[in-house]
Amino acid sequence: MGEASVKTLETRTDVSSPTVTESETRPGSDRALLTRLRSPRRPRIWFEVLLIAVSYWTYSLIRNAVPEQKAAALANADWIWRVEHDLGIAVEKSVNHAVDSVTWLIVGMNYYYATLHFIVTIGVLVWIYRFHPGRYAATRLILFATTGVALLGYYFFPLAPPRLMSGQDFVDTVVVHHTWGSMASGNLKQMSNQYAAMPSMHIGWSLWCGLTIFAVASAPWARILGLLYPTATLVVIVATANHFWLDAVGGTLCLVFGYLVSRAWYGSLPHRLPRHPEHADPHPASELLNRFRARA
């Protein structure tokens, strides 16, 4: 069994190649096809752009198609608020009011909430695609699985954000400061499900970005920034009254699920896979399509 040496975080990590039997490598066999599907490959830009666009459109469509159960969402928000009080972590209102008193800071956080969620996530995807193509598919799978499982939370546990709670005096910072950008407040609120706060994908995605950068980047400053990004995002989602602390826990659990799915499929965490893929032959998905056509 061969050993593939992978350079990660300026160190060398030995990753054992999976044991492959003769039947699994026989051309045309189902096991051989599955093995090829699970092997890191060089991504194709046109396919990735199309896949990400269609996936996000589908995610948004399903998320916004979940019925806006206002009564249940407000009741769940009251329950979450009571649980946090019992745990001694219900400080969201204090953070919200303190940051709201500094206009330039809260306005900056409003724009942060509305924009970096997409900009940084896409930037990390492009970076991994360009400089770590062998790890790209596994890293992308984590993001997709994390986002997909979040839909279950939106459906089964509708939750109003703190800013929509009745009688709790949270400040809706986008409305108060007339800030552009958030689809959760103001004129754009009709375009987004207002009661899909659990889990927080701002945390799920930002933590994915941060851990990916930390695991793969070699520059210490980049790794530090990677860890600071989800930390700053946590402060922002609370200060803008868009999420509870426990929403962030939900987003983190979704990310754990994403890592488990990727680990199960590729047999390793992304940063332990080869930086550059070994396979350059046509993608096995094309073979699957050809088989389907032949049987039809």
Rosetta silent file (secondary structure, phi, psi, omega in degrees, C-alpha in Angstrom):
SEQUENCE: MGEASVKTLETRTDVSSPTVTESETRPGSDRALLTRLRSPRRPRIWFEVLLIAVSYWTYSLIRNAVPEQKAAALANADWIWRVEHDLGIAVEKSVNHAVDSVTWLIVGMNYYYATLHFIVTIGVLVWIYRFHPGRYAATRLILFATTGVALLGYYFFPLAPPRLMSGQDFVDTVVVHHTWGSMASGNLKQMSNQYAAMPSMHIGWSLWCGLTIFAVASAPWARILGLLYPTATLVVIVATANHFWLDAVGGTLCLVFGYLVSRAWYGSLPHRLPRHPEHADPHPASELLNRFRARA
SCORE:     score description
SCORE:     0.000 S_00000001
   1 L     0.000  126.431 -175.206    0.000    0.000    0.000 S_00000001
   2 L   -78.220  163.567  177.821    1.517    3.299   -1.097 S_00000001
   3 E  -118.541  129.448  178.334    1.984    6.390    0.984 S_00000001
   4 E  -106.367  120.531  179.272    1.074    9.834   -0.333 S_00000001
   5 E   -88.325  130.216 -176.986    2.891   12.695    1.326 S_00000001
   6 E  -120.785  130.041  177.676    0.839   15.849    1.680 S_00000001
   7 E   -94.092  114.680 -178.086    2.251   19.235    2.624 S_00000001
   8 E  -138.828  135.160  179.714   -0.166   21.046    4.930 S_00000001
   9 L    54.391   38.184  176.865    0.447   23.917    7.370 S_00000001
  10 L    62.001   21.505  174.828    4.132   23.856    6.359 S_00000001
  11 E  -128.666  167.794  179.360    4.487   20.297    7.694 S_00000001
  12 E  -107.989  125.776 -179.043    4.400   16.922    6.044 S_00000001
  13 E  -119.374  125.836  179.595    1.539   14.626    6.901 S_00000001
  14 E   -84.744  123.934  179.565    1.452   11.062    5.700 S_00000001
  15 E  -116.201  118.936 -177.675   -1.943   10.013    4.430 S_00000001
  16 E   -74.063  135.490  176.765   -2.399    6.332    3.751 S_00000001
  17 L   -73.924  141.750  179.962   -4.069    5.445    0.490 S_00000001
  18 L   -64.758  146.719  178.525   -7.205    3.341    0.936 S_00000001
  19 L   -70.718  128.307 -177.322   -6.869   -0.367    0.245 S_00000001
  20 L  -122.557  125.547  179.746   -8.306   -1.163   -3.149 S_00000001
  21 L   -85.808  167.807 -178.223   -9.064   -4.702   -4.293 S_00000001
  22 H   -62.486  -36.815 -179.343   -8.796   -5.993   -7.848 S_00000001
  23 H   -66.964  -28.558 -178.792  -12.571   -6.076   -8.230 S_00000001
  24 H   -76.579  -23.038 -177.594  -12.771   -2.421   -7.225 S_00000001
  25 H  -100.145   -6.046  179.932  -10.296   -1.349   -9.905 S_00000001
  26 L   -62.124  125.046 -177.649  -11.703   -3.467  -12.742 S_00000001
  27 L   -54.085  135.269  176.250  -12.796   -1.030  -15.488 S_00000001
  28 L    87.140  -10.036 -179.904  -16.543   -0.568  -15.659 S_00000001
  29 L   -74.020  152.373  179.540  -17.264   -2.079  -12.239 S_00000001
  30 H   -63.753  -38.239  179.871  -19.605   -0.238   -9.895 S_00000001
  31 H   -66.956  -37.225  177.839  -17.001   -0.262   -7.128 S_00000001
  32 H   -64.180  -39.863  179.026  -14.393    1.207   -9.431 S_00000001
  33 H   -65.191  -42.160  178.844  -16.814    3.955  -10.377 S_00000001
  34 H   -63.948  -40.709  178.651  -17.589    4.651   -6.716 S_00000001
  35 H   -61.716  -40.566  178.936  -13.877    4.749   -5.890 S_00000001
  36 H   -67.817  -37.977  178.248  -13.308    7.271   -8.658 S_00000001
  37 H   -62.579  -34.117 -176.619  -16.236    9.373   -7.495 S_00000001
  38 L   -88.936   -0.416 -179.966  -14.740    9.546   -3.999 S_00000001
  39 L   -89.363  139.577  177.325  -11.254   10.434   -5.236 S_00000001
  40 L   -58.339  135.173 -178.387  -10.140   14.111   -5.220 S_00000001
  41 E  -133.690  161.398  176.729  -10.315   15.556   -8.720 S_00000001
  42 L   -74.986  120.474 -177.845   -9.511   18.849  -10.365 S_00000001
  43 L   -70.331  155.389  177.869  -12.738   20.922  -10.339 S_00000001
  44 L  -107.475  129.695 -171.354  -14.106   22.521  -13.475 S_00000001
  45 H   -60.991  -44.183 -177.170  -14.938   26.209  -13.217 S_00000001
  46 H   -64.756  -38.480  179.734  -18.087   26.130  -15.352 S_00000001
  47 H   -68.591  -40.851 -178.129  -19.494   23.179  -13.416 S_00000001
  48 H   -67.293  -42.124  178.319  -18.702   24.740  -10.027 S_00000001
  49 H   -61.939  -44.879  179.538  -20.273   28.095  -10.897 S_00000001
  50 H   -65.238  -43.419 -178.570  -23.400   26.347  -12.163 S_00000001
  51 H   -62.818  -46.214 -178.800  -23.537   23.990   -9.170 S_00000001
  52 H   -65.480  -42.712 -179.528  -23.153   26.759   -6.591 S_00000001
  53 H   -62.790  -47.737 -178.971  -25.681   29.003   -8.333 S_00000001
  54 H   -66.400  -40.350 -178.625  -28.300   26.258   -8.643 S_00000001
  55 H   -64.928  -43.888 -179.425  -27.660   24.992   -5.104 S_00000001
  56 H   -69.092  -36.691  177.225  -28.016   28.419   -3.518 S_00000001
  57 H   -63.192  -42.929  178.761  -31.124   29.162   -5.567 S_00000001
  58 H   -64.707  -43.761  178.819  -32.636   25.840   -4.443 S_00000001
  59 H   -59.562  -47.376 -179.875  -31.668   26.486   -0.817 S_00000001
  60 H   -63.547  -39.665 -179.689  -33.211   29.969   -0.893 S_00000001
  61 H   -62.954  -46.692 -179.285  -36.346   28.653   -2.580 S_00000001
  62 H   -67.788  -43.971 -179.072  -36.867   25.923    0.026 S_00000001
  63 H   -58.951  -44.429 -177.734  -35.964   28.203    2.949 S_00000001
  64 H   -80.115  -14.131  177.311  -38.409   30.866    1.858 S_00000001
  65 H   -83.652  -14.661  176.833  -41.070   28.268    1.028 S_00000001
  66 L   -63.743  128.292 -177.667  -41.165   27.136    4.659 S_00000001
  67 L   -55.394  134.493  177.560  -44.412   28.556    6.094 S_00000001
  68 L   -78.659   89.702 -177.370  -43.860   31.666    8.188 S_00000001
  69 L   -85.354   82.822 -172.626  -45.366   30.329   11.382 S_00000001
  70 H   -59.489  -47.850 -177.149  -45.407   33.584   13.290 S_00000001
  71 H   -61.491  -47.135  179.974  -47.159   32.352   16.431 S_00000001
  72 H   -66.073  -38.270 -178.821  -44.917   29.290   16.779 S_00000001
  73 H   -65.244  -40.945  178.287  -41.812   31.335   15.941 S_00000001
  74 H   -69.927  -37.598  177.624  -42.566   33.920   18.628 S_00000001
  75 H   -65.269  -40.715  177.817  -43.384   31.212   21.170 S_00000001
  76 H   -65.939  -35.601  177.617  -40.087   29.486   20.393 S_00000001
  77 H   -64.642  -42.261  176.751  -38.249   32.798   20.769 S_00000001
  78 H   -61.670  -39.512  179.625  -39.779   33.283   24.203 S_00000001
  79 H   -65.742  -45.542  177.759  -38.708   29.748   25.127 S_00000001
  80 H   -59.338  -41.973 -179.003  -35.140   30.293   23.899 S_00000001
  81 H   -63.622  -39.706  177.882  -34.988   33.560   25.847 S_00000001
  82 H   -67.624  -42.028  178.825  -36.128   31.806   29.039 S_00000001
  83 H   -60.914  -43.091  179.848  -33.603   28.998   28.551 S_00000001
  84 H   -65.578  -35.874  175.171  -30.794   31.507   28.111 S_00000001
  85 H   -62.468  -42.978  179.186  -31.903   33.296   31.279 S_00000001
  86 H   -64.104  -33.553  179.452  -31.801   29.992   33.135 S_00000001
  87 H   -83.993   -9.543  179.813  -28.304   29.358   31.772 S_00000001
  88 L    76.712   24.937 -178.672  -27.166   32.863   32.660 S_00000001
  89 L  -119.228   12.155 -176.881  -26.201   33.783   29.088 S_00000001
  90 L   -81.401   71.558 -179.147  -29.121   36.069   28.151 S_00000001
  91 L  -113.041   10.422 -177.252  -27.030   39.171   27.495 S_00000001
  92 H   -58.037  -40.940 -178.118  -28.134   39.772   23.895 S_00000001
  93 H   -64.107  -41.194  179.161  -30.238   42.796   24.821 S_00000001
  94 H   -63.543  -42.856  177.975  -27.344   44.446   26.678 S_00000001
  95 H   -64.425  -44.660 -179.898  -25.014   43.883   23.722 S_00000001
  96 H   -58.221  -47.500 -178.532  -27.655   45.134   21.293 S_00000001
  97 H   -70.977  -38.755 -179.075  -28.264   48.362   23.225 S_00000001
  98 H   -64.463  -46.836 -178.740  -24.570   49.012   23.958 S_00000001
  99 H   -71.497  -34.745  179.956  -23.473   48.685   20.329 S_00000001
 100 H   -63.995  -23.753  179.762  -26.532   50.574   19.063 S_00000001
 101 L   -73.616  -12.503  178.069  -25.437   53.600   21.105 S_00000001
 102 L  -110.404   97.970 -169.583  -22.338   53.940   18.876 S_00000001
 103 H   -56.583  -49.783 -176.479  -23.777   54.883   15.496 S_00000001
 104 H   -63.028  -32.478 -178.963  -20.730   54.297   13.299 S_00000001
 105 H   -72.244  -46.190 -177.360  -20.131   50.896   14.901 S_00000001
 106 H   -70.851  -34.571  176.211  -23.652   49.567   14.543 S_00000001
 107 H   -63.608  -41.954  176.970  -23.976   50.875   10.978 S_00000001
 108 H   -61.804  -39.626  178.475  -20.734   49.092   10.132 S_00000001
 109 H   -67.385  -35.208  176.278  -22.064   45.899   11.698 S_00000001
 110 H   -60.141  -44.565  178.681  -25.269   46.185    9.671 S_00000001
 111 H   -69.486  -36.476  175.406  -23.248   46.264    6.464 S_00000001
 112 H   -57.254  -49.696 -177.661  -21.017   43.476    7.757 S_00000001
 113 H   -60.776  -37.629 -173.571  -24.092   41.309    8.383 S_00000001
 114 H   -81.211  -24.474 -169.591  -25.531   42.022    4.936 S_00000001
 115 H  -118.067  -48.310 -171.672  -22.416   41.570    2.801 S_00000001
 116 H   -64.652  -25.810  177.323  -19.488   39.612    4.252 S_00000001
 117 H   -51.362  -39.556 -179.570  -21.654   36.521    4.691 S_00000001
 118 H   -92.758  -44.101 -174.350  -21.492   36.098    0.912 S_00000001
 119 H   -61.573  -49.305 -177.295  -18.234   37.852    0.000 S_00000001
 120 H   -68.394  -40.723 -179.495  -15.956   35.947    2.378 S_00000001
 121 H   -61.285  -47.429  178.249  -17.620   32.589    1.705 S_00000001
 122 H   -64.241  -39.748  178.999  -17.243   32.963   -2.061 S_00000001
 123 H   -60.383  -41.875  178.953  -13.698   34.248   -1.579 S_00000001
 124 H   -67.353  -41.092  176.879  -12.695   31.152    0.407 S_00000001
 125 H   -59.006  -44.683 -179.852  -14.268   28.872   -2.200 S_00000001
 126 H   -64.635  -42.305  179.820  -12.320   30.626   -4.977 S_00000001
 127 H   -61.226  -47.473  178.969   -9.085   30.462   -2.961 S_00000001
 128 H   -64.516  -41.552  178.942   -9.421   26.722   -2.311 S_00000001
 129 H   -58.936  -42.790 -174.263  -10.403   26.138   -5.948 S_00000001
 130 H   -78.234  -43.034 -170.514   -7.372   28.033   -7.232 S_00000001
 131 H  -108.607  -14.259  179.660   -4.629   26.973   -4.839 S_00000001
 132 L  -137.024   58.592 -173.276   -5.848   23.688   -3.295 S_00000001
 133 H   -60.829  -29.413  179.212   -7.866   21.974   -6.041 S_00000001
 134 H   -69.152  -20.015 -179.139   -7.390   18.515   -4.530 S_00000001
 135 H  -104.119   -2.572 -172.880   -9.150   19.643   -1.366 S_00000001
 136 H   -64.609  -50.353 -174.748  -11.831   21.707   -3.040 S_00000001
 137 H   -61.330  -42.093  179.735  -14.569   19.072   -3.484 S_00000001
 138 H   -67.017  -37.784  179.000  -14.334   17.866    0.113 S_00000001
 139 H   -68.557  -41.541  178.102  -14.348   21.439    1.413 S_00000001
 140 H   -65.422  -36.757  179.419  -17.312   22.354   -0.764 S_00000001
 141 H   -62.720  -37.517  176.747  -19.195   19.253    0.394 S_00000001
 142 H   -58.327  -47.671 -178.918  -18.886   20.425    4.004 S_00000001
 143 H   -62.613  -43.031 -178.043  -20.477   23.747    3.089 S_00000001
 144 H   -67.488  -43.933 -179.676  -23.273   22.116    1.099 S_00000001
 145 H   -65.903  -39.025  177.581  -24.093   19.539    3.778 S_00000001
 146 H   -60.710  -46.698 -178.396  -24.052   22.225    6.471 S_00000001
 147 H   -68.400  -38.839 -178.500  -26.435   24.414    4.509 S_00000001
 148 H   -65.271  -43.866 -177.467  -28.705   21.530    3.539 S_00000001
 149 H   -70.367  -23.219  178.081  -29.241   20.231    7.063 S_00000001
 150 H   -62.283  -27.502  179.909  -30.051   23.766    8.244 S_00000001
 151 H   -61.188  -30.014  178.228  -33.280   23.551    6.254 S_00000001
 152 H   -64.493  -39.515  177.825  -34.541   20.977    8.752 S_00000001
 153 H   -64.606  -41.757 -179.933  -34.172   23.534   11.529 S_00000001
 154 H   -63.170  -34.606 -176.883  -36.057   26.171    9.577 S_00000001
 155 H   -79.651  -47.014 -172.785  -38.913   23.741    8.943 S_00000001
 156 H   -90.403  -14.878 -179.187  -39.244   22.021   12.307 S_00000001
 157 L  -139.096   71.276  177.379  -38.254   24.880   14.612 S_00000001
 158 L   -60.288  136.403 -175.346  -39.457   28.254   13.303 S_00000001
 159 E  -142.938  128.093  175.687  -37.850   30.961   15.394 S_00000001
 160 L   -79.258  140.789  174.551  -38.276   34.705   15.479 S_00000001
 161 L   -70.930  160.079 -178.900  -35.079   36.739   15.841 S_00000001
 162 H   -53.534  -36.037 -176.011  -34.773   38.898   18.972 S_00000001
 163 H   -65.486  -17.666 -179.991  -35.587   42.084   17.026 S_00000001
 164 H  -101.186    1.302  179.699  -39.079   40.730   16.264 S_00000001
 165 L   -70.960  147.969 -179.903  -39.956   39.698   19.810 S_00000001
 166 L   -91.026  132.884  173.544  -42.832   41.498   21.478 S_00000001
 167 L    73.364   14.467 -179.141  -42.240   43.498   24.621 S_00000001
 168 L  -107.375   -6.325  172.433  -38.499   42.791   24.910 S_00000001
 169 L    63.189   32.797  171.020  -37.245   46.174   23.652 S_00000001
 170 L   -76.982  149.801 -179.817  -34.632   44.861   21.230 S_00000001
 171 L   -97.043  122.282  172.006  -33.464   47.406   18.628 S_00000001
 172 L   -80.992   95.833 -168.024  -33.910   46.495   14.962 S_00000001
 173 H   -66.375  -29.140  177.962  -30.711   48.262   13.953 S_00000001
 174 H   -68.165  -43.008  179.839  -31.343   48.163   10.202 S_00000001
 175 H   -68.319  -46.374 -176.530  -34.712   49.882   10.588 S_00000001
 176 H   -64.045  -41.018 -175.881  -33.540   52.412   13.172 S_00000001
 177 H   -99.799    6.631  175.990  -30.420   53.447   11.264 S_00000001
 178 L    53.265   45.116 -178.190  -31.943   53.105    7.762 S_00000001
 179 L   -88.639  139.177  177.590  -29.138   50.798    6.685 S_00000001
 180 L   -80.224  151.859  161.621  -29.262   49.098    3.316 S_00000001
 181 L   120.536  -39.459 -174.299  -28.716   45.437    2.762 S_00000001
 182 L   -77.418  125.820  177.748  -30.318   43.114    5.277 S_00000001
 183 L   -80.644    1.564  179.469  -33.025   40.946    3.768 S_00000001
 184 L   -97.046   -6.053 -178.062  -34.269   40.346    7.290 S_00000001
 185 L  -144.780  169.180  173.525  -35.374   43.928    7.900 S_00000001
 186 H    67.220 -147.841 -173.433  -36.620   47.004    6.117 S_00000001
 187 H   -71.091  -18.815 -176.891  -37.877   46.994    2.540 S_00000001
 188 H   -93.896    1.782 -173.618  -36.291   43.634    1.666 S_00000001
 189 H   -66.597  -22.274  178.889  -37.893   41.640    4.459 S_00000001
 190 H   -72.405  -13.512 -178.316  -40.647   40.353    2.166 S_00000001
 191 H   -89.743   -3.759 -175.335  -37.978   38.508    0.152 S_00000001
 192 L  -139.027  145.901  176.806  -36.818   36.351    3.057 S_00000001
 193 L   -65.175  117.530 -175.718  -38.428   34.104    5.658 S_00000001
 194 L   -75.220  -14.919 -173.249  -38.452   36.214    8.811 S_00000001
 195 L  -117.488   40.257  176.867  -38.754   33.232   11.129 S_00000001
 196 E  -120.112   59.876 -176.670  -35.769   31.132   10.031 S_00000001
 197 L   -93.173  -16.054 -178.350  -33.296   32.165   12.714 S_00000001
 198 L  -119.996  117.665    3.490  -32.388   28.679   13.960 S_00000001
 199 L   -86.844  168.641  177.732  -29.770   27.621   13.039 S_00000001
 200 L   -86.669  112.743  175.973  -27.650   30.639   12.165 S_00000001
 201 H   -79.593  -14.544  169.929  -25.968   30.132    8.821 S_00000001
 202 H   -61.102  -38.623  176.807  -24.022   33.322    9.380 S_00000001
 203 H   -77.088  -44.243  179.769  -22.222   31.301   12.030 S_00000001
 204 H   -56.583  -47.704 -178.721  -22.235   28.049   10.067 S_00000001
 205 H   -72.163  -42.368 -177.659  -20.676   29.673    7.005 S_00000001
 206 H   -67.228  -36.266  177.276  -18.274   31.980    8.844 S_00000001
 207 H   -69.142  -36.451  173.632  -17.003   29.116   11.001 S_00000001
 208 H   -59.571  -46.075  177.685  -16.556   27.035    7.850 S_00000001
 209 H   -59.667  -49.866 -175.746  -14.506   29.879    6.367 S_00000001
 210 H   -62.387  -45.102 -179.028  -12.455   30.328    9.521 S_00000001
 211 H   -69.645  -35.384  177.098  -11.648   26.648   10.029 S_00000001
 212 H   -63.435  -47.239  178.991  -10.827   26.167    6.347 S_00000001
 213 H   -62.694  -44.916 -178.044   -8.392   29.066    6.390 S_00000001
 214 H   -62.562  -38.786 -175.983   -6.867   27.954    9.682 S_00000001
 215 H   -76.836  -28.295 -171.243   -6.384   24.366    8.499 S_00000001
 216 H  -107.924  -35.744 -176.183   -4.962   25.126    5.063 S_00000001
 217 L   -66.165  147.639  178.341   -3.211   28.512    5.178 S_00000001
 218 L  -100.394  -26.223 -179.198    0.494   28.571    5.976 S_00000001
 219 L   -74.700  126.895 -179.401    0.839   32.266    6.911 S_00000001
 220 H   -57.058  -38.912 -178.588    0.247   32.796   10.665 S_00000001
 221 H   -64.827  -34.861  179.121   -1.551   36.109   10.082 S_00000001
 222 H   -69.033  -39.722  179.129   -4.012   34.412    7.712 S_00000001
 223 H   -66.143  -37.915  177.662   -4.739   31.675   10.217 S_00000001
 224 H   -65.329  -45.447  178.053   -5.350   34.250   12.944 S_00000001
 225 H   -61.481  -35.306  178.301   -7.710   36.221   10.701 S_00000001
 226 H   -59.619  -40.676  179.466   -9.475   32.959    9.898 S_00000001
 227 H   -76.771  -30.601 -179.613  -10.302   32.429   13.561 S_00000001
 228 H   -71.725  -29.316 -176.098  -11.218   36.068   14.160 S_00000001
 229 H   -60.500  -52.970  178.095  -13.795   36.097   11.357 S_00000001
 230 H   -66.326  -28.172  177.192  -16.393   33.766   12.974 S_00000001
 231 H   -65.230  -46.199  177.708  -15.725   35.423   16.331 S_00000001
 232 H   -63.806  -38.102  179.574  -16.549   38.840   14.884 S_00000001
 233 H   -63.007  -38.643  177.960  -19.578   37.375   13.125 S_00000001
 234 H   -60.332  -43.308  178.411  -20.906   36.054   16.431 S_00000001
 235 H   -64.170  -40.718 -177.385  -20.714   39.539   17.931 S_00000001
 236 H   -65.748  -45.695 -176.385  -22.407   41.044   14.871 S_00000001
 237 H   -66.300  -28.628  177.830  -25.386   38.681   14.755 S_00000001
 238 H   -80.443  -44.356 -177.514  -26.082   39.337   18.435 S_00000001
 239 H   -63.597  -32.981  179.920  -25.464   43.093   18.354 S_00000001
 240 L   -86.521    2.249  178.588  -27.838   43.527   15.405 S_00000001
 241 L    61.707   30.511  176.637  -30.514   41.444   17.218 S_00000001
 242 L   -91.449  -18.214 -177.687  -30.726   38.977   14.351 S_00000001
 243 L  -150.197  156.535  167.938  -29.880   35.905   16.432 S_00000001
 244 L   -88.212  165.491  173.902  -29.649   34.467   19.922 S_00000001
 245 H   -57.075  -40.784 -175.460  -26.464   32.869   21.210 S_00000001
 246 H   -68.784  -21.851  172.930  -28.151   29.472   20.886 S_00000001
 247 H   -63.452  -36.348  178.199  -28.770   30.072   17.181 S_00000001
 248 H   -66.148  -36.597  175.892  -24.992   30.113   16.844 S_00000001
 249 H   -62.253  -42.000  177.348  -24.840   26.754   18.625 S_00000001
 250 H   -60.571  -42.798  178.290  -27.317   25.417   16.077 S_00000001
 251 H   -63.857  -36.916  178.673  -25.150   26.687   13.213 S_00000001
 252 H   -66.519  -40.912  178.145  -22.092   25.052   14.754 S_00000001
 253 H   -64.121  -36.998  175.896  -23.871   21.702   15.049 S_00000001
 254 H   -62.881  -39.300  178.728  -24.842   21.912   11.380 S_00000001
 255 H   -65.862  -39.116  176.185  -21.183   22.476   10.516 S_00000001
 256 H   -58.541  -43.346  176.705  -20.179   19.424   12.563 S_00000001
 257 H   -59.427  -43.230  179.408  -22.663   17.419   10.495 S_00000001
 258 H   -59.675  -42.637  178.074  -21.088   18.822    7.323 S_00000001
 259 H   -64.149  -39.879  179.681  -17.635   17.711    8.418 S_00000001
 260 H   -64.180  -40.897  178.549  -18.925   14.229    9.250 S_00000001
 261 H   -63.216  -46.908 -179.637  -20.512   13.875    5.814 S_00000001
 262 H   -64.291  -41.222  179.376  -17.336   14.980    4.037 S_00000001
 263 H   -64.257  -39.665 -179.654  -15.169   12.738    6.220 S_00000001
 264 H   -67.702  -37.311 -176.144  -17.403    9.744    5.533 S_00000001
 265 H   -77.940  -46.353 -175.446  -17.390   10.299    1.767 S_00000001
 266 H   -95.059   -8.134  177.130  -13.730   11.155    1.180 S_00000001
 267 L    76.158    8.651 -179.108  -12.271    9.150    4.059 S_00000001
 268 L  -165.817  158.038  172.033  -10.349   12.119    5.392 S_00000001
 269 L   -71.463  151.843 -173.472  -10.694   15.716    6.441 S_00000001
 270 H   -54.432  -42.452 -174.463  -10.084   18.147    3.550 S_00000001
 271 H   -70.822  -11.258  177.520   -6.735   19.510    4.756 S_00000001
 272 H   -95.990   -3.486  175.343   -5.309   15.974    4.881 S_00000001
 273 L   -80.880  160.202  178.427   -6.153   15.271    1.244 S_00000001
 274 L   -58.583  140.301 -179.983   -3.552   15.906   -1.484 S_00000001
 275 L   -63.790  -37.305  178.463   -3.257   19.567   -2.371 S_00000001
 276 L  -116.840  133.503 -176.707   -3.328   18.706   -6.073 S_00000001
 277 L   -68.075  151.197  179.585   -5.566   15.914   -7.382 S_00000001
 278 L   -90.395  -23.432 -174.864   -4.034   12.827   -8.926 S_00000001
 279 E   -93.839  129.285  178.724   -6.864   12.069  -11.341 S_00000001
 280 L  -123.742    3.288 -179.672   -7.076   13.976  -14.609 S_00000001
 281 L   -75.946  170.743 -179.340   -9.339   11.619  -16.595 S_00000001
 282 L   -55.465  148.310 -177.096  -12.963   12.504  -17.434 S_00000001
 283 L   -64.955  135.332 -179.085  -15.222   12.885  -14.438 S_00000001
 284 H   -62.274  -17.328  176.477  -16.995    9.625  -13.480 S_00000001
 285 H   -61.655  -32.665  177.313  -20.294   11.517  -13.367 S_00000001
 286 H   -64.993  -38.255  177.559  -20.132   11.498  -17.172 S_00000001
 287 H   -65.272  -40.456  176.613  -19.828    7.700  -17.081 S_00000001
 288 H   -59.572  -43.280 -179.696  -22.868    7.484  -14.805 S_00000001
 289 H   -64.077  -42.047  178.921  -24.840    9.611  -17.234 S_00000001
 290 H   -63.766  -39.024  177.846  -23.759    7.449  -20.158 S_00000001
 291 H   -64.305  -41.070  179.873  -24.801    4.293  -18.284 S_00000001
 292 H   -62.491  -43.090  179.151  -28.183    5.792  -17.549 S_00000001
 293 H   -64.269  -40.017 -178.447  -28.675    6.690  -21.192 S_00000001
 294 H   -65.262  -39.059 -179.856  -27.615    3.210  -22.311 S_00000001
 295 H   -73.467  -27.972  178.028  -30.100    1.525  -19.965 S_00000001
 296 L   -74.706    0.000    0.000  -32.858    3.882  -21.057 S_00000001
